[in-house]
Structure formats: C-alpha cells, structure tokens
Amino acid sequence: MATKKHILITGGAGMIGSNLVKRLVTSGHRVSVVDNLWRGRKEYLLDETGKPVIDMARDFHALDLTVPGILDPLLIHGVDYVYHLADIVAGIKYVFANQGWVFRQNLLINSNTITSVREHGVKGFIYVGTACSFPAHRQTGVNAPPLKEEDLYPAAPESAYGWSKLMGEYETELMGKETGIPVSVLSLHNVYGTPCDFSEDSGQVIPSLMRKAIRFPKEPFVVWGSGVQGRAFVHTDDTVDALVATMDKGMGQGTIQIGPDICISIRQIAETIVSISGRDIQIIFDTQRPEGDRGRCADYSKARRVLGWSPRVTLRDGLTQTYRWVEQHIQDG
C-alpha cells in the first residue's frame, strides 16, 4: 500500500466528496472533511452498516469557507493534500435565479481556501473545476466537436457559476506558479450518481427527472427546455477514479478534462429514465424554461495520457443504479 497520507477534502460530505472519502479511507489514508452541509449530508459518510467511515469527532468540520482564514487551524496540523470540491452548485433553476450570489459565494470559497493553502503549504492541491467554464459559443449542441483543454480561453462562460469556477481555476494556477505548491485542476463534465440531491429547488437534471418519474402523475414529467440540449455525463465512480489518479499523476499537468467524448441529449436522458421506470409517462418539454449550454462533450485524450483514465460505467447502468437509489430514498422519506 502507498504511504499513508492525511488528506483534507472540502465539500467532502457531498455526492462526489463522500465517494472520494470512502475510496481514500479504503486505501488506508486519514481523511478530514470540511463541509457546511448546505447540500452535503453527514449520513453520506456512513458505510453500508451505518458506521461513519471517518472519525467524525476528530475529522469532520462544519465550516463556512466564505470566512477568511477558517481553514488555517486545520492546515497547521500536518495535512498532506487538499482536494477542493466545495462550491455553490445546483440545478439550472437555482443557478440562473441566483447568479450574483452564486458568483460571489464561489469567489469567496475558492479564494479563502487557496489563500489558506498558500500560507500554510501542502504537498499538493487539487482544484475541481467544471465544463461550465468553457466558452458558451463552443457548446453548440449534441454534434459539437469534443472540447479540448486549450478551448477554455478566450473565456466566455454562459453562467455566473461557470465564471466563478474559472476564476478559482485561475487562482489555483497562480498559487502553483508563485509558491511551487504542486497543483492539479480537473475540469469535470456533468457528474451524476449517488448520493444525490433530487429536490425541486436545487436538484440537477438527472435526479430531478428521476424524482418526477417516481412521483408521476402527482408531479408532471416536465423537462426544462427543448430537450435537444446535451451534456457529457460521467458517473461518480469514474470521477473518483480520476480524482485519485491525479494525486499521483496529474500534479503540475495543467487543466485535465474528465468526461466522455459523447454528448447525450436531455431528451434521450428523459426517455431512458422513463424506460427504467417501466411506467407510462408523458414527457412534456417546457421551452419557456432555460436549458443552459446547448451541448458539449470532452476530448479526454489528455486524461487518458496523463492519468490513464477513461470512463468505465455505461450510461444505462449508471442511470439504473441512480434511479433505484432515488426511488428508495423517496419511499423512505
């Protein structure tokens, strides 16, 4: 087994973060989690028997990263690596209704985290970015050519969320150049899986559509937009593979995209969810609602070359597993 490390994960009680925590703990590392529990949940850090996978009293910290210096006391105590996943993110309904707030909160979260790392130093800092930071004019539909890392600039994201994440990416690169701290930036495409937020207010597209399918006909199965818009969906298991690999292979390699090279339309996602449900559901497309970027996918050749990464989980398998989880948790709720 590789040398045991002390790894701090911001946003570690969220969908991606909790899966990363479990993977790293299984590999023998000590993991500390910082999460304000806005979307994360402590129960996401439990194993199959209901036991916490980390020492919650010692290693779980409910902190607000918009407060300057709040990470400093944790970094003093010998943290080796920091994975920075924490941000304000939600479905398109929430993001476009709260753009100014989302932008400011993410700027504060990113800058405060990076400043604390600058001042106290670690062996490596991994920043988790988003494909939403790519220019809107390069995200033109399901047949758009796969994005390359160099397409990020000149910058022109569609949303305040994309801009805020790009600024964090830029500040991460500045810190790496100015301090010598090794950094890695992973630009994630649309991650889905479990555990997930399927709420009406802030759930993202896949869990939201699953909630509608499960509750139909009490809740109509309404798809925001035309359905022709597309995304490159990547499962949490594949995402965690990349996050773990970058700690050993991706430091100092610049931005690396994580996502498939196939763009799937939201219509196809909706139809697949209906098929998995086994129910007779009428799909309604509400073109009065925002639909976000028209479509994008990833040229993941750099991830394959640098990290040895490629997606493993098929879309159908991933959607089926996620649907069963949402179905169970709606029933339990």
Coordinates of C-alpha atoms in Angstrom, one line a residue:
M1 CA 0.0 0.0 0.0
A2 CA 1.2 3.5 -0.8
T3 CA 2.4 5.7 2.1
K4 CA -0.5 6.8 4.3
K5 CA -1.4 10.4 3.8
H6 CA -3.5 12.9 5.7
I7 CA -5.9 14.3 3.1
L8 CA -8.4 17.2 3.6
I9 CA -11.5 17.3 1.3
T10 CA -13.6 20.5 1.2
G11 CA -17.2 19.6 0.2
G12 CA -16.4 16.1 1.5
A13 CA -20.0 15.3 2.5
G14 CA -21.4 15.9 -0.9
M15 CA -22.1 13.5 -3.8
I16 CA -18.6 13.4 -5.2
G17 CA -16.8 14.2 -2.0
S18 CA -18.3 11.4 0.1
N19 CA -17.5 8.8 -2.6
L20 CA -13.9 10.2 -2.7
V21 CA -13.7 10.0 1.1
K22 CA -14.7 6.3 1.1
R23 CA -12.2 5.4 -1.6
L24 CA -9.3 7.1 0.1
V25 CA -10.2 5.7 3.5
T26 CA -10.4 2.2 2.0
S27 CA -6.8 2.8 0.7
G28 CA -5.6 3.5 4.2
H29 CA -5.4 7.3 4.3
R30 CA -6.6 9.6 7.0
V31 CA -9.3 11.9 5.6
S32 CA -10.5 15.1 7.1
V33 CA -13.8 16.6 5.8
V34 CA -14.9 20.2 5.6
D35 CA -18.5 20.8 4.7
N36 CA -21.1 23.4 5.7
L37 CA -23.9 20.8 4.9
W38 CA -25.7 23.1 2.5
R39 CA -26.1 20.2 0.2
G40 CA -23.8 17.6 1.8
R41 CA -25.1 15.3 4.5
K42 CA -23.4 13.6 7.4
E43 CA -25.2 10.4 6.6
Y44 CA -23.4 10.3 3.2
L45 CA -20.3 9.5 5.2
L46 CA -21.7 6.2 6.6
D47 CA -20.8 2.8 5.3
E48 CA -23.3 0.0 4.5
T49 CA -23.6 -0.9 8.2
G50 CA -24.4 2.7 9.2
K51 CA -21.0 3.3 10.7
P52 CA -19.1 6.5 9.9
V53 CA -16.1 5.9 7.6
I54 CA -14.1 8.7 9.3
D55 CA -13.7 9.7 13.0
M56 CA -16.5 12.3 13.0
A57 CA -15.4 13.9 16.2
R58 CA -11.9 14.4 15.1
D59 CA -12.1 14.7 11.3
F60 CA -15.4 16.3 10.4
H61 CA -15.6 20.1 10.4
A62 CA -18.7 22.0 9.7
L63 CA -17.1 25.2 8.4
D64 CA -18.2 28.1 6.3
L65 CA -15.4 28.7 3.8
T66 CA -16.6 32.2 2.9
V67 CA -15.0 33.2 6.2
P68 CA -11.3 34.1 5.6
G69 CA -8.8 32.0 7.4
I70 CA -11.3 29.4 8.7
L71 CA -9.2 26.6 7.3
D72 CA -5.9 27.8 8.9
P73 CA -6.2 25.7 12.1
L74 CA -6.7 22.5 10.2
L75 CA -3.8 23.0 7.8
I76 CA -1.4 23.7 10.7
H77 CA -1.7 20.0 11.8
G78 CA 0.1 18.3 9.0
V79 CA -2.3 17.9 6.1
D80 CA -0.5 16.4 3.1
Y81 CA -3.0 17.0 0.3
V82 CA -6.1 19.2 -0.2
Y83 CA -9.0 18.3 -2.6
H84 CA -11.1 21.4 -3.0
L85 CA -14.6 20.3 -4.1
A86 CA -16.6 22.8 -2.1
D87 CA -18.7 25.2 -4.1
I88 CA -22.3 26.5 -4.5
V89 CA -23.8 24.4 -7.3
A90 CA -27.3 23.3 -8.0
G91 CA -29.7 22.7 -10.9
I92 CA -30.2 25.2 -13.7
K93 CA -33.3 26.6 -12.0
Y94 CA -31.4 27.6 -8.9
V95 CA -28.2 28.8 -10.6
F96 CA -29.9 31.1 -13.1
A97 CA -32.2 32.5 -10.4
N98 CA -29.3 33.4 -8.1
Q99 CA -26.4 34.2 -10.4
G100 CA -24.9 37.2 -8.4
W101 CA -25.0 35.3 -5.1
V102 CA -23.6 32.1 -6.6
F103 CA -20.7 34.0 -8.2
R104 CA -19.8 35.9 -5.1
Q105 CA -20.0 32.9 -2.8
N106 CA -17.8 30.8 -5.0
L107 CA -15.3 33.5 -5.3
L108 CA -15.0 33.7 -1.5
I109 CA -15.0 30.0 -1.1
N110 CA -12.2 29.5 -3.6
S111 CA -10.1 32.5 -2.7
N112 CA -10.2 31.8 1.0
T113 CA -9.3 28.1 0.6
I114 CA -6.4 28.9 -1.8
T115 CA -5.1 31.7 0.5
S116 CA -5.0 29.3 3.5
V117 CA -3.2 26.7 1.4
R118 CA -0.7 29.4 0.2
E119 CA 0.1 30.5 3.7
H120 CA 0.5 27.0 5.3
G121 CA 1.6 24.8 2.4
V122 CA 0.8 21.3 1.5
K123 CA 2.3 18.6 -0.7
G124 CA -0.4 19.0 -3.3
F125 CA -3.6 20.9 -4.0
I126 CA -6.3 19.5 -6.3
Y127 CA -8.9 22.0 -7.6
V128 CA -12.1 20.6 -9.0
G129 CA -13.5 22.8 -11.8
T130 CA -16.3 22.4 -14.3
A131 CA -17.0 22.1 -18.0
C132 CA -19.5 25.0 -17.4
S133 CA -16.4 27.2 -17.6
F134 CA -15.9 26.6 -21.3
P135 CA -17.0 29.4 -23.6
A136 CA -20.7 29.3 -24.4
H137 CA -20.0 29.6 -28.2
R138 CA -18.1 26.3 -28.1
Q139 CA -21.0 24.4 -26.5
T140 CA -23.3 24.3 -29.6
G141 CA -25.2 21.1 -29.4
V142 CA -25.0 17.3 -29.3
N143 CA -22.9 17.3 -32.5
A144 CA -20.4 19.9 -31.3
P145 CA -16.8 18.7 -31.6
P146 CA -15.3 17.5 -28.3
L147 CA -13.8 20.3 -26.2
K148 CA -10.1 20.5 -25.7
E149 CA -8.4 22.0 -22.6
E150 CA -7.0 24.9 -24.7
D151 CA -10.6 25.9 -25.7
L152 CA -11.1 27.4 -22.2
Y153 CA -9.6 30.7 -23.4
P154 CA -10.6 33.4 -24.6
A155 CA -13.0 33.0 -21.7
A156 CA -16.8 33.3 -22.2
P157 CA -18.8 31.0 -19.9
E158 CA -22.6 31.3 -20.2
S159 CA -23.3 31.4 -16.4
A160 CA -22.0 33.1 -13.3
Y161 CA -21.3 29.6 -12.0
G162 CA -19.0 28.9 -14.9
W163 CA -17.2 32.2 -14.4
S164 CA -16.8 31.7 -10.7
K165 CA -15.3 28.3 -11.2
L166 CA -13.0 29.5 -13.9
M167 CA -11.7 32.2 -11.5
G168 CA -10.9 29.6 -8.9
E169 CA -9.0 27.6 -11.6
Y170 CA -7.0 30.7 -12.5
E171 CA -6.2 31.5 -8.9
T172 CA -5.1 27.9 -8.3
E173 CA -2.7 28.2 -11.2
L174 CA -1.3 31.4 -9.9
M175 CA -0.7 29.8 -6.5
G176 CA 1.1 26.9 -8.1
K177 CA 3.4 29.2 -10.1
E178 CA 4.1 31.6 -7.2
T179 CA 4.6 29.2 -4.3
G180 CA 5.8 26.0 -6.0
I181 CA 3.0 24.0 -4.4
P182 CA 2.1 21.2 -6.8
V183 CA -1.4 21.7 -8.2
S184 CA -3.9 19.8 -10.3
V185 CA -7.0 21.1 -12.0
L186 CA -9.7 18.7 -13.1
S187 CA -12.5 20.1 -15.2
L188 CA -15.5 17.8 -14.6
H189 CA -18.3 17.4 -17.1
N190 CA -21.8 16.6 -15.8
V191 CA -21.3 14.2 -12.8
Y192 CA -24.2 12.0 -11.7
G193 CA -24.7 9.1 -9.3
T194 CA -25.4 8.6 -5.7
P195 CA -25.9 10.1 -3.1
C196 CA -27.6 13.0 -4.9
D197 CA -30.0 15.9 -4.4
F198 CA -33.3 15.3 -6.1
S199 CA -35.1 18.2 -4.5
E200 CA -37.3 20.5 -6.5
D201 CA -35.4 23.6 -5.6
S202 CA -31.8 22.6 -6.2
G203 CA -31.7 19.2 -7.8
Q204 CA -29.8 18.8 -11.0
V205 CA -31.2 17.4 -14.2
I206 CA -30.9 13.6 -13.8
P207 CA -32.0 13.2 -10.1
S208 CA -34.8 15.8 -10.8
L209 CA -36.2 13.9 -13.7
M210 CA -36.0 10.7 -11.7
R211 CA -38.0 12.3 -8.9
K212 CA -40.6 13.4 -11.4
A213 CA -40.8 9.9 -12.9
I214 CA -41.2 8.3 -9.5
R215 CA -43.9 10.8 -8.4
F216 CA -45.7 10.8 -11.7
P217 CA -48.6 11.6 -12.1
K218 CA -48.7 13.6 -8.9
E219 CA -45.8 15.6 -10.4
P220 CA -45.8 16.1 -14.1
F221 CA -42.8 14.9 -16.0
V222 CA -41.6 18.3 -17.3
V223 CA -38.2 18.7 -19.0
W224 CA -36.8 22.2 -18.9
G225 CA -36.0 23.4 -22.4
S226 CA -36.4 21.7 -25.8
G227 CA -34.6 18.5 -24.8
V228 CA -32.2 18.9 -27.7
Q229 CA -29.5 20.4 -25.4
G230 CA -26.9 17.9 -24.5
R231 CA -24.3 17.0 -21.9
A232 CA -21.4 14.6 -21.4
F233 CA -22.5 12.6 -18.3
V234 CA -19.8 11.0 -16.1
H235 CA -20.6 8.7 -13.2
T236 CA -19.3 9.3 -9.7
D237 CA -17.3 6.1 -9.7
D238 CA -15.4 7.3 -12.9
T239 CA -15.0 10.7 -11.4
V240 CA -13.4 9.3 -8.2
D241 CA -11.1 7.2 -10.3
A242 CA -9.8 10.4 -11.9
L243 CA -9.5 12.3 -8.6
V244 CA -7.5 9.5 -7.0
A245 CA -5.2 9.2 -10.0
T246 CA -4.4 12.9 -10.2
M247 CA -2.9 12.9 -6.8
D248 CA -0.1 10.7 -8.1
K249 CA 0.0 11.5 -11.8
G250 CA -1.7 14.8 -12.5
M251 CA 0.2 17.3 -10.4
G252 CA 1.7 20.1 -12.4
Q253 CA 0.0 18.9 -15.6
G254 CA -2.4 21.9 -16.1
T255 CA -6.2 21.5 -16.6
I256 CA -7.4 18.0 -17.4
Q257 CA -11.0 17.3 -18.6
I258 CA -12.9 14.4 -17.0
G259 CA -15.9 13.3 -19.1
P260 CA -16.8 11.2 -22.1
D261 CA -16.4 12.2 -25.7
I262 CA -20.1 11.6 -26.4
C263 CA -22.8 14.2 -25.9
I264 CA -26.2 12.9 -24.9
S265 CA -29.4 14.9 -25.4
I266 CA -31.6 15.7 -22.4
R267 CA -34.4 14.2 -24.4
Q268 CA -32.5 10.9 -24.5
I269 CA -31.8 11.1 -20.8
A270 CA -35.6 11.7 -20.2
E271 CA -36.6 8.8 -22.4
T272 CA -34.1 6.4 -20.7
I273 CA -35.3 7.4 -17.3
V274 CA -38.9 6.7 -18.4
S275 CA -37.8 3.3 -19.8
I276 CA -36.0 2.4 -16.5
S277 CA -39.1 3.4 -14.5
G278 CA -41.2 0.9 -16.5
R279 CA -44.1 3.4 -16.4
D280 CA -46.3 5.0 -19.0
I281 CA -45.2 8.6 -18.6
Q282 CA -45.9 11.6 -20.8
I283 CA -42.8 13.7 -21.4
I284 CA -43.5 17.5 -21.5
F285 CA -40.8 19.9 -22.8
D286 CA -41.2 23.4 -21.4
T287 CA -39.4 25.7 -23.9
Q288 CA -40.2 28.7 -21.8
R289 CA -37.6 27.5 -19.2
P290 CA -33.9 28.0 -19.5
E291 CA -31.9 25.0 -20.8
G292 CA -28.3 26.2 -20.4
D293 CA -25.5 25.4 -22.7
R294 CA -26.6 23.8 -26.0
G295 CA -24.3 20.8 -25.8
R296 CA -20.7 19.7 -25.0
C297 CA -18.5 16.7 -24.6
A298 CA -14.9 16.1 -23.7
D299 CA -11.8 15.2 -25.7
Y300 CA -10.4 13.2 -22.8
S301 CA -7.2 12.2 -24.6
K302 CA -5.2 14.2 -22.0
A303 CA -6.8 12.4 -19.1
R304 CA -6.1 9.1 -20.9
R305 CA -2.5 10.0 -21.5
V306 CA -1.7 11.6 -18.1
L307 CA -3.9 9.7 -15.7
G308 CA -4.6 6.5 -17.6
W309 CA -8.3 7.4 -17.3
S310 CA -11.3 6.6 -19.4
P311 CA -15.0 6.2 -18.4
R312 CA -16.0 2.7 -17.3
V313 CA -19.6 3.0 -16.2
T314 CA -22.2 2.8 -19.0
L315 CA -24.9 5.4 -19.0
R316 CA -27.7 2.9 -18.8
D317 CA -26.1 1.1 -15.8
G318 CA -25.3 4.3 -14.0
L319 CA -28.8 5.7 -14.6
T320 CA -30.4 2.5 -13.4
Q321 CA -28.3 2.4 -10.2
T322 CA -29.1 6.1 -9.5
Y323 CA -32.8 5.6 -10.2
R324 CA -33.1 2.8 -7.7
W325 CA -31.3 4.9 -5.0
V326 CA -33.7 7.9 -5.6
E327 CA -36.7 5.6 -5.6
Q328 CA -35.6 4.1 -2.3
H329 CA -35.0 7.4 -0.6
I330 CA -38.3 9.0 -1.8
Q331 CA -40.1 6.0 -0.3
D332 CA -38.1 6.3 2.9
G333 CA -38.8 10.0 3.1

